[in-house]
CSV table of N, CA and C in Angstrom, one decimal:
chain,number,residue,atom,x,y,z
I,1474,UNK,N,0.8,-1.1,0.3
I,1474,UNK,CA,0.3,0.1,0.0
I,1474,UNK,C,0.7,1.4,-0.1
I,1475,UNK,N,1.7,1.1,0.7
I,1475,UNK,CA,2.7,2.4,0.7
I,1475,UNK,C,4.5,1.7,0.1
I,1476,UNK,N,4.4,2.8,-0.9
I,1476,UNK,CA,6.1,2.3,-1.6
I,1476,UNK,C,7.3,2.1,-0.5
I,1477,UNK,N,7.5,2.7,0.2
I,1477,UNK,CA,8.3,2.8,1.4
I,1477,UNK,C,8.5,1.1,2.0
I,1478,UNK,N,7.4,0.4,2.1
I,1478,UNK,CA,7.7,-0.5,2.8
I,1478,UNK,C,8.5,-1.0,1.5
I,1479,UNK,N,8.2,-1.5,-0.1
I,1479,UNK,CA,9.4,-1.9,-0.5
I,1479,UNK,C,10.8,-1.7,-0.1
I,1480,UNK,N,11.4,-0.6,-0.1
I,1480,UNK,CA,12.8,-0.5,0.3
I,1480,UNK,C,13.1,-1.1,1.5
I,1481,UNK,N,12.0,-0.8,2.9
I,1481,UNK,CA,12.7,-1.8,4.0
I,1481,UNK,C,12.5,-2.9,3.9
I,1482,UNK,N,11.9,-3.5,3.0
I,1482,UNK,CA,11.8,-5.2,3.0
I,1482,UNK,C,12.9,-5.4,2.3
I,1483,UNK,N,13.7,-4.6,1.2
I,1483,UNK,CA,14.5,-5.4,0.6
I,1483,UNK,C,16.1,-5.0,1.6
I,1484,UNK,N,15.8,-3.9,2.6
I,1484,UNK,CA,17.0,-3.9,3.4
I,1484,UNK,C,17.3,-5.1,4.5
I,1485,UNK,N,16.0,-5.6,4.9
I,1485,UNK,CA,15.7,-6.7,5.8
I,1485,UNK,C,16.1,-8.2,4.7
I,1486,UNK,N,15.6,-8.1,3.5
I,1486,UNK,CA,16.3,-8.9,2.9
I,1486,UNK,C,17.9,-9.5,2.8
I,1487,UNK,N,18.8,-8.1,2.7
I,1487,UNK,CA,20.1,-8.2,2.5
I,1487,UNK,C,20.6,-8.5,4.0
I,1488,UNK,N,19.9,-8.2,5.3
I,1488,UNK,CA,20.3,-8.5,6.3
I,1488,UNK,C,20.1,-9.9,6.7
I,1489,UNK,N,19.3,-10.5,6.0
I,1489,UNK,CA,19.2,-12.0,6.5
I,1489,UNK,C,19.8,-12.8,5.2
I,1490,UNK,N,20.3,-12.0,4.5
I,1490,UNK,CA,20.6,-12.9,3.2
I,1490,UNK,C,19.9,-13.3,2.1
I,1491,UNK,N,18.8,-12.7,2.1
I,1491,UNK,CA,17.7,-13.4,1.3
I,1491,UNK,C,17.6,-12.5,-0.4
I,1492,UNK,N,16.9,-12.7,-1.2
I,1492,UNK,CA,16.6,-12.1,-2.5
I,1492,UNK,C,15.2,-11.7,-2.6
I,1493,UNK,N,14.4,-10.5,-3.3
I,1493,UNK,CA,13.3,-9.9,-3.0
I,1493,UNK,C,12.7,-10.3,-4.9
I,1494,UNK,N,11.6,-11.2,-4.9
I,1494,UNK,CA,10.7,-11.1,-6.0
I,1494,UNK,C,9.5,-9.8,-5.5
I,1495,UNK,N,9.8,-9.2,-6.7
I,1495,UNK,CA,8.9,-8.2,-7.2
I,1495,UNK,C,8.2,-8.4,-8.4
I,1496,UNK,N,6.8,-7.8,-8.6
I,1496,UNK,CA,6.1,-7.9,-10.0
I,1496,UNK,C,6.6,-7.2,-10.6
I,1497,UNK,N,6.5,-6.8,-11.6
I,1497,UNK,CA,7.5,-5.4,-12.8
I,1497,UNK,C,5.9,-4.8,-13.1
I,1498,UNK,N,5.8,-4.1,-12.3
I,1498,UNK,CA,4.7,-2.9,-12.3
I,1498,UNK,C,5.5,-1.4,-12.3
I,1499,UNK,N,5.0,0.1,-13.0
I,1499,UNK,CA,5.6,0.9,-12.6
I,1499,UNK,C,5.9,1.7,-11.5
I,1500,UNK,N,5.3,1.5,-10.8
I,1500,UNK,CA,5.8,2.4,-9.5
I,1500,UNK,C,6.7,1.7,-8.7
I,1501,UNK,N,7.3,0.6,-9.1
I,1501,UNK,CA,8.2,-0.6,-8.0
I,1501,UNK,C,9.4,0.0,-8.0
I,1502,UNK,N,10.3,0.2,-9.3
I,1502,UNK,CA,11.8,0.7,-9.1
I,1502,UNK,C,12.0,2.0,-7.9
I,1503,UNK,N,10.7,2.7,-8.1
I,1503,UNK,CA,11.3,4.0,-7.1
I,1503,UNK,C,11.0,3.3,-6.0
I,1504,UNK,N,9.8,2.8,-5.7
I,1504,UNK,CA,9.4,2.4,-4.6
I,1504,UNK,C,10.6,1.4,-3.7
I,1505,UNK,N,11.2,0.7,-4.3
I,1505,UNK,CA,12.4,0.2,-4.0
I,1505,UNK,C,13.5,0.9,-3.4
I,1506,UNK,N,13.7,1.7,-4.2
I,1506,UNK,CA,15.1,3.1,-3.8
I,1506,UNK,C,14.1,3.8,-2.6
I,1507,UNK,N,13.1,3.9,-2.5
I,1507,UNK,CA,12.7,4.6,-1.0
I,1507,UNK,C,12.9,3.7,0.6
I,1508,UNK,N,13.6,4.1,1.0
I,1508,UNK,CA,13.9,3.2,2.4
I,1508,UNK,C,14.7,2.4,2.1
I,1509,UNK,N,15.7,2.5,0.8
I,1509,UNK,CA,16.6,1.7,0.9
I,1509,UNK,C,17.8,2.4,1.2
I,1510,UNK,N,18.7,2.0,1.9
I,1510,UNK,CA,19.9,3.2,2.4
I,1510,UNK,C,20.9,2.1,1.7
I,1511,UNK,N,20.8,0.9,1.7
I,1511,UNK,CA,21.9,0.2,1.4
I,1511,UNK,C,23.0,0.9,0.4
I,1512,UNK,N,24.2,0.5,0.3
I,1512,UNK,CA,25.3,1.0,-0.7
I,1512,UNK,C,25.4,0.1,-2.2
I,1513,UNK,N,25.2,-1.0,-1.9
I,1513,UNK,CA,25.6,-1.6,-2.9
I,1513,UNK,C,24.0,-2.3,-3.5
I,1514,UNK,N,23.9,-2.8,-4.7
I,1514,UNK,CA,23.0,-3.3,-5.5
I,1514,UNK,C,22.3,-4.2,-4.6
I,1515,UNK,N,21.0,-4.6,-4.3
I,1515,UNK,CA,20.8,-5.5,-3.9
I,1515,UNK,C,19.8,-6.6,-4.6
I,1516,UNK,N,19.7,-8.3,-3.9
I,1516,UNK,CA,19.3,-9.2,-5.0
I,1516,UNK,C,18.1,-9.0,-5.0
I,1517,UNK,N,17.2,-8.8,-6.4
I,1517,UNK,CA,16.1,-8.2,-6.7
I,1517,UNK,C,15.6,-9.0,-8.0
I,1518,UNK,N,14.7,-9.9,-8.0
I,1518,UNK,CA,14.2,-10.8,-8.9
I,1518,UNK,C,12.5,-10.0,-9.4
I,1519,UNK,N,12.8,-9.9,-10.5
I,1519,UNK,CA,11.5,-9.2,-11.5
I,1519,UNK,C,10.7,-10.3,-11.9
I,1520,UNK,N,9.6,-10.5,-11.4
I,1520,UNK,CA,8.5,-11.4,-11.9
I,1520,UNK,C,7.3,-10.8,-12.4
I,1521,UNK,N,7.3,-11.7,-13.8
I,1521,UNK,CA,6.0,-11.4,-14.3
I,1521,UNK,C,4.8,-12.4,-14.1
I,1522,UNK,N,3.6,-12.1,-13.9
I,1522,UNK,CA,2.7,-13.1,-13.2
I,1522,UNK,C,2.9,-13.2,-11.9
I,1523,UNK,N,3.1,-13.0,-11.1
I,1523,UNK,CA,3.5,-13.4,-9.7
I,1523,UNK,C,2.7,-14.7,-8.9
I,1524,UNK,N,1.6,-14.9,-9.4
I,1524,UNK,CA,0.8,-16.1,-9.1
I,1524,UNK,C,1.5,-17.4,-9.7
I,1525,UNK,N,1.6,-17.1,-11.1
I,1525,UNK,CA,2.6,-18.2,-12.0
I,1525,UNK,C,3.8,-18.4,-11.3
I,1526,UNK,N,4.2,-17.1,-11.3
I,1526,UNK,CA,5.9,-17.5,-10.6
I,1526,UNK,C,6.0,-18.2,-9.1
I,1527,UNK,N,5.0,-18.2,-8.5
I,1527,UNK,CA,5.2,-18.8,-7.1
I,1527,UNK,C,4.9,-20.1,-7.4
I,1528,UNK,N,3.9,-20.6,-8.3
I,1528,UNK,CA,3.3,-21.9,-8.6
I,1528,UNK,C,4.7,-22.7,-9.3
I,1529,UNK,N,5.7,-21.9,-9.6
I,1529,UNK,CA,6.8,-22.6,-10.4
I,1529,UNK,C,7.8,-22.7,-9.3
I,1530,UNK,N,7.5,-21.9,-8.1
I,1530,UNK,CA,8.3,-22.5,-7.0
I,1530,UNK,C,8.6,-23.4,-5.9
I,1531,UNK,N,6.7,-23.9,-6.2
I,1531,UNK,CA,6.9,-25.1,-5.6
I,1531,UNK,C,7.6,-26.2,-5.3
I,1532,UNK,N,8.3,-26.5,-6.4
I,1532,UNK,CA,9.0,-27.8,-6.7
I,1532,UNK,C,10.4,-27.7,-5.9
I,1533,UNK,N,10.7,-26.7,-5.6
I,1533,UNK,CA,11.7,-26.3,-5.0
I,1533,UNK,C,12.2,-25.6,-3.8
I,1534,UNK,N,10.9,-24.9,-3.7
I,1534,UNK,CA,11.1,-24.4,-2.2
I,1534,UNK,C,9.7,-24.6,-1.5
I,1535,UNK,N,9.8,-23.9,0.0
I,1535,UNK,CA,8.8,-24.0,0.7
I,1535,UNK,C,7.8,-23.1,0.4
I,1536,UNK,N,7.1,-22.9,0.5
I,1536,UNK,CA,6.2,-21.4,0.5
I,1536,UNK,C,5.3,-21.3,2.1
I,1537,UNK,N,5.7,-20.0,2.7
I,1537,UNK,CA,5.4,-19.4,3.6
I,1537,UNK,C,4.2,-18.4,3.5
I,1538,UNK,N,3.3,-18.4,4.0
I,1538,UNK,CA,2.7,-16.9,3.9
I,1538,UNK,C,2.2,-16.2,5.1
I,1539,UNK,N,2.4,-15.1,5.2
I,1539,UNK,CA,2.1,-14.3,6.0
I,1539,UNK,C,0.5,-13.4,6.0
I,1540,UNK,N,-0.4,-14.8,6.9
I,1540,UNK,CA,-1.9,-14.2,6.4
I,1540,UNK,C,-2.4,-15.0,7.5
I,1541,UNK,N,-4.1,-14.4,8.0
I,1541,UNK,CA,-4.6,-15.4,8.8
I,1541,UNK,C,-5.5,-15.9,8.3
I,1542,UNK,N,-5.1,-17.5,8.5
I,1542,UNK,CA,-6.4,-18.4,7.8
I,1542,UNK,C,-6.7,-19.6,9.1
I,1543,UNK,N,-7.3,-20.5,8.7
I,1543,UNK,CA,-7.7,-21.5,9.8
I,1543,UNK,C,-6.6,-22.3,10.5
I,1544,UNK,N,-5.9,-22.2,9.3
I,1544,UNK,CA,-5.0,-23.5,9.7
I,1544,UNK,C,-3.4,-22.7,10.0
I,1545,UNK,N,-3.1,-21.2,9.9
I,1545,UNK,CA,-2.5,-20.6,10.6
I,1545,UNK,C,-1.6,-20.7,11.7
I,1546,UNK,N,-0.5,-21.0,11.6
I,1546,UNK,CA,0.5,-21.3,13.1
I,1546,UNK,C,1.1,-20.1,13.2
I,1547,UNK,N,1.3,-19.9,14.8
I,1547,UNK,CA,1.9,-18.9,15.2
I,1547,UNK,C,3.4,-18.6,15.1
I,1548,UNK,N,3.6,-17.0,14.4
I,1548,UNK,CA,5.4,-17.1,14.4
I,1548,UNK,C,6.1,-17.9,15.5
I,1549,UNK,N,5.8,-18.0,16.6
I,1549,UNK,CA,7.1,-18.7,17.4
I,1549,UNK,C,6.9,-19.9,16.9
I,1550,UNK,N,6.3,-20.9,16.2
I,1550,UNK,CA,6.1,-22.2,15.9
I,1550,UNK,C,6.5,-22.3,14.4
I,1551,UNK,N,7.0,-21.4,14.0
I,1551,UNK,CA,7.6,-21.0,12.6
I,1551,UNK,C,9.2,-21.9,13.2
I,1552,UNK,N,9.5,-23.0,12.7
I,1552,UNK,CA,10.8,-23.2,12.7
I,1552,UNK,C,12.1,-22.5,11.5
I,1553,UNK,N,13.2,-22.7,11.5
I,1553,UNK,CA,13.7,-22.0,11.0
I,1553,UNK,C,13.7,-22.7,9.2
I,1554,UNK,N,14.3,-22.3,8.2
I,1554,UNK,CA,14.4,-22.4,7.2
I,1554,UNK,C,15.1,-23.8,7.0
I,1555,UNK,N,14.9,-24.8,6.5
I,1555,UNK,CA,16.1,-25.9,6.2
I,1555,UNK,C,16.1,-25.9,4.7
I,1556,UNK,N,15.3,-25.1,3.6
I,1556,UNK,CA,15.6,-25.3,2.1
I,1556,UNK,C,14.9,-24.1,2.2
I,1557,UNK,N,15.2,-23.7,0.1
I,1557,UNK,CA,14.8,-22.4,0.3
I,1557,UNK,C,13.5,-21.9,0.1
I,1558,UNK,N,13.2,-21.0,0.6
I,1558,UNK,CA,12.0,-20.6,1.2
I,1558,UNK,C,11.4,-19.4,0.4
I,1559,UNK,N,10.5,-19.3,0.5
I,1559,UNK,CA,9.9,-17.8,-0.7
I,1559,UNK,C,8.6,-17.8,0.8
I,1560,UNK,N,8.7,-16.5,0.6
I,1560,UNK,CA,7.6,-15.7,1.8
I,1560,UNK,C,6.9,-14.8,1.2
I,1561,UNK,N,5.7,-15.1,1.3
I,1561,UNK,CA,4.5,-14.4,0.4
I,1561,UNK,C,4.0,-13.2,1.2
I,1562,UNK,N,4.0,-11.9,0.8
I,1562,UNK,CA,3.4,-11.1,2.1
I,1562,UNK,C,1.9,-10.5,0.9
I,1563,UNK,N,1.0,-10.2,1.5
I,1563,UNK,CA,0.0,-9.7,0.4
I,1563,UNK,C,-0.3,-8.0,1.2
I,1564,UNK,N,-1.6,-7.6,0.5
I,1564,UNK,CA,-1.6,-6.2,0.5
I,1564,UNK,C,-2.2,-6.1,1.9
I,1565,UNK,N,-1.9,-4.7,2.4
I,1565,UNK,CA,-1.8,-4.9,4.0
I,1565,UNK,C,-3.1,-4.4,4.6
I,1566,UNK,N,-4.1,-4.4,3.2
I,1566,UNK,CA,-5.7,-4.2,3.7
I,1566,UNK,C,-6.6,-5.7,3.2
I,1567,UNK,N,-6.1,-6.3,2.2
I,1567,UNK,CA,-6.7,-7.3,1.3
I,1567,UNK,C,-5.8,-8.6,1.1
I,1568,UNK,N,-4.6,-8.6,1.9
I,1568,UNK,CA,-4.4,-9.8,2.4
I,1568,UNK,C,-3.8,-10.4,1.1
I,1569,UNK,N,-3.1,-11.5,1.1
I,1569,UNK,CA,-2.7,-12.5,-0.1
I,1569,UNK,C,-4.2,-13.0,-1.0
I,1570,UNK,N,-3.8,-12.9,-2.3
I,1570,UNK,CA,-5.1,-13.3,-3.0
I,1570,UNK,C,-5.4,-14.8,-3.2
I,1571,UNK,N,-6.5,-15.1,-2.8
I,1571,UNK,CA,-6.9,-15.9,-3.0
I,1571,UNK,C,-6.2,-17.6,-3.5
I,1572,UNK,N,-5.9,-17.2,-4.9
I,1572,UNK,CA,-5.2,-18.0,-5.9
I,1572,UNK,C,-3.9,-18.4,-5.6
I,1573,UNK,N,-3.4,-17.3,-4.6
I,1573,UNK,CA,-2.1,-17.4,-3.8
I,1573,UNK,C,-2.1,-18.0,-2.8
I,1574,UNK,N,-2.5,-18.0,-1.8
I,1574,UNK,CA,-3.1,-18.5,-0.3
I,1574,UNK,C,-3.2,-20.1,-0.8
I,1575,UNK,N,-3.8,-20.7,-1.6
I,1575,UNK,CA,-4.1,-21.8,-1.8
I,1575,UNK,C,-2.4,-22.5,-2.4
I,1576,UNK,N,-1.6,-21.9,-2.5
I,1576,UNK,CA,-0.3,-22.5,-3.0
I,1576,UNK,C,0.9,-22.9,-2.1
I,1577,UNK,N,0.4,-21.9,-0.7
I,1577,UNK,CA,1.1,-21.7,0.3
I,1577,UNK,C,1.3,-23.2,1.2
I,1578,UNK,N,2.1,-23.6,1.7
I,1578,UNK,CA,2.9,-24.6,2.6
I,1578,UNK,C,2.4,-25.0,3.9
I,1579,UNK,N,2.6,-23.5,4.3
I,1579,UNK,CA,2.1,-23.0,5.8
I,1579,UNK,C,1.6,-21.6,5.2
I,1580,UNK,N,0.7,-21.3,6.6
I,1580,UNK,CA,0.4,-19.9,6.8
I,1580,UNK,C,0.7,-19.6,8.3
I,1581,UNK,N,1.4,-18.1,8.3
I,1581,UNK,CA,1.8,-18.0,10.1
I,1581,UNK,C,0.9,-16.8,9.9
I,1582,UNK,N,0.7,-16.5,11.4
I,1582,UNK,CA,0.1,-15.5,11.8
I,1582,UNK,C,0.7,-15.0,12.8
I,1583,UNK,N,0.9,-13.2,13.1
I,1583,UNK,CA,1.9,-12.7,14.2
I,1583,UNK,C,0.8,-12.3,15.5
I,1584,UNK,N,0.9,-12.7,16.4
I,1584,UNK,CA,-0.3,-12.9,17.4
I,1584,UNK,C,0.5,-11.0,17.8
I,1585,UNK,N,-1.1,-10.4,18.3
I,1585,UNK,CA,-1.1,-9.3,18.8
I,1585,UNK,C,-1.7,-8.9,19.7
I,1586,UNK,N,-1.8,-8.2,20.8
I,1586,UNK,CA,-2.5,-8.0,21.6
I,1586,UNK,C,-3.1,-6.5,21.7
I,1587,UNK,N,-2.6,-5.4,20.9
I,1587,UNK,CA,-3.4,-4.2,21.1
I,1587,UNK,C,-4.9,-4.5,20.4
I,1588,UNK,N,-5.2,-3.2,19.7
I,1588,UNK,CA,-6.4,-3.2,19.2
I,1588,UNK,C,-6.3,-3.0,17.4
I,1589,UNK,N,-5.2,-3.1,16.9
I,1589,UNK,CA,-4.8,-3.2,15.5
I,1589,UNK,C,-5.2,-4.9,14.7
I,1590,UNK,N,-5.6,-5.0,13.7
I,1590,UNK,CA,-5.6,-5.9,13.4
I,1590,UNK,C,-4.4,-6.7,12.4
I,1591,UNK,N,-3.5,-5.6,12.6
I,1591,UNK,CA,-2.5,-6.2,11.6
I,1591,UNK,C,-1.4,-5.5,11.5
I,1592,UNK,N,0.0,-6.1,11.4
I,1592,UNK,CA,1.0,-5.2,11.2
I,1592,UNK,C,1.6,-4.3,10.2
I,1593,UNK,N,2.3,-3.4,10.1
I,1593,UNK,CA,2.6,-3.0,8.6
I,1593,UNK,C,3.2,-3.8,8.0
I,1594,UNK,N,3.3,-3.9,6.9
I,1594,UNK,CA,3.4,-5.4,6.1
I,1594,UNK,C,5.3,-5.8,5.6
I,1595,UNK,N,6.0,-4.5,6.2
I,1595,UNK,CA,7.2,-4.3,6.0
I,1595,UNK,C,7.6,-4.8,7.5
I,1596,UNK,N,6.9,-4.6,8.5
I,1596,UNK,CA,7.3,-5.2,9.8
I,1596,UNK,C,7.0,-7.1,9.9
I,1597,UNK,N,6.1,-6.9,9.2
I,1597,UNK,CA,5.5,-8.8,9.4
I,1597,UNK,C,5.9,-9.1,8.6
I,1598,UNK,N,6.8,-8.5,7.3
I,1598,UNK,CA,8.0,-9.6,6.3
I,1598,UNK,C,9.3,-9.5,7.3
I,1599,UNK,N,9.5,-8.4,7.6
I,1599,UNK,CA,10.9,-8.5,8.7
I,1599,UNK,C,11.0,-9.6,9.8
I,1600,UNK,N,9.7,-9.3,10.4
I,1600,UNK,CA,9.5,-10.9,11.8
I,1600,UNK,C,9.7,-11.8,10.9
I,1601,UNK,N,9.0,-12.3,10.2
I,1601,UNK,CA,9.3,-13.7,9.8
I,1601,UNK,C,10.4,-13.6,8.9
I,1602,UNK,N,11.3,-13.1,7.8
I,1602,UNK,CA,12.3,-13.6,7.6
I,1602,UNK,C,13.5,-13.6,8.7
I,1603,UNK,N,13.3,-12.7,9.8
I,1603,UNK,CA,14.6,-13.3,10.6
I,1603,UNK,C,14.3,-14.4,11.3
I,1604,UNK,N,13.0,-14.9,11.3
I,1604,UNK,CA,12.6,-16.0,12.3
I,1604,UNK,C,13.1,-17.1,11.3
I,1605,UNK,N,12.6,-17.1,9.9
I,1605,UNK,CA,13.4,-17.8,8.9
I,1605,UNK,C,14.9,-18.4,8.8
I,1606,UNK,N,15.2,-17.5,8.9
I,1606,UNK,CA,16.9,-17.1,9.1
I,1606,UNK,C,17.7,-18.1,9.9
I,1607,UNK,N,16.6,-17.7,11.1
I,1607,UNK,CA,17.6,-18.3,12.5
I,1607,UNK,C,17.9,-17.4,13.4
I,1608,UNK,N,17.9,-16.0,12.9
I,1608,UNK,CA,18.3,-15.1,13.6
I,1608,UNK,C,17.9,-14.4,15.1
I,1609,UNK,N,16.6,-15.1,15.1
I,1609,UNK,CA,15.8,-14.8,16.1
I,1609,UNK,C,15.2,-15.9,17.0
């Protein structure tokens, strides 16, 4: 929803040794620069057709979505990644589209005790990335 989130997530990907896959949309290049303070080029994969790309990743990767579903596990229960893992983040208001949710191996929820119903997408993605990297 806010372009600055992509730059923030790009910094997190760098911090945990991950790459970022983003759709080829006109606003994305500028959004990746906003909030990105890295001095060196980052690992970015440009994806045409995100759902098709995600479907193609299933054979070689675990697919983890940050989404509230009936089967979601708590972030604390998510083990560190043991093989290539793709983390799927949805829109802050509408979440992960149903056609992508069907492709998840596991959905993760981040518990909240306040009055909000969700975290900022860059914060949520960062928490999951650090947990999968085994850094927290």
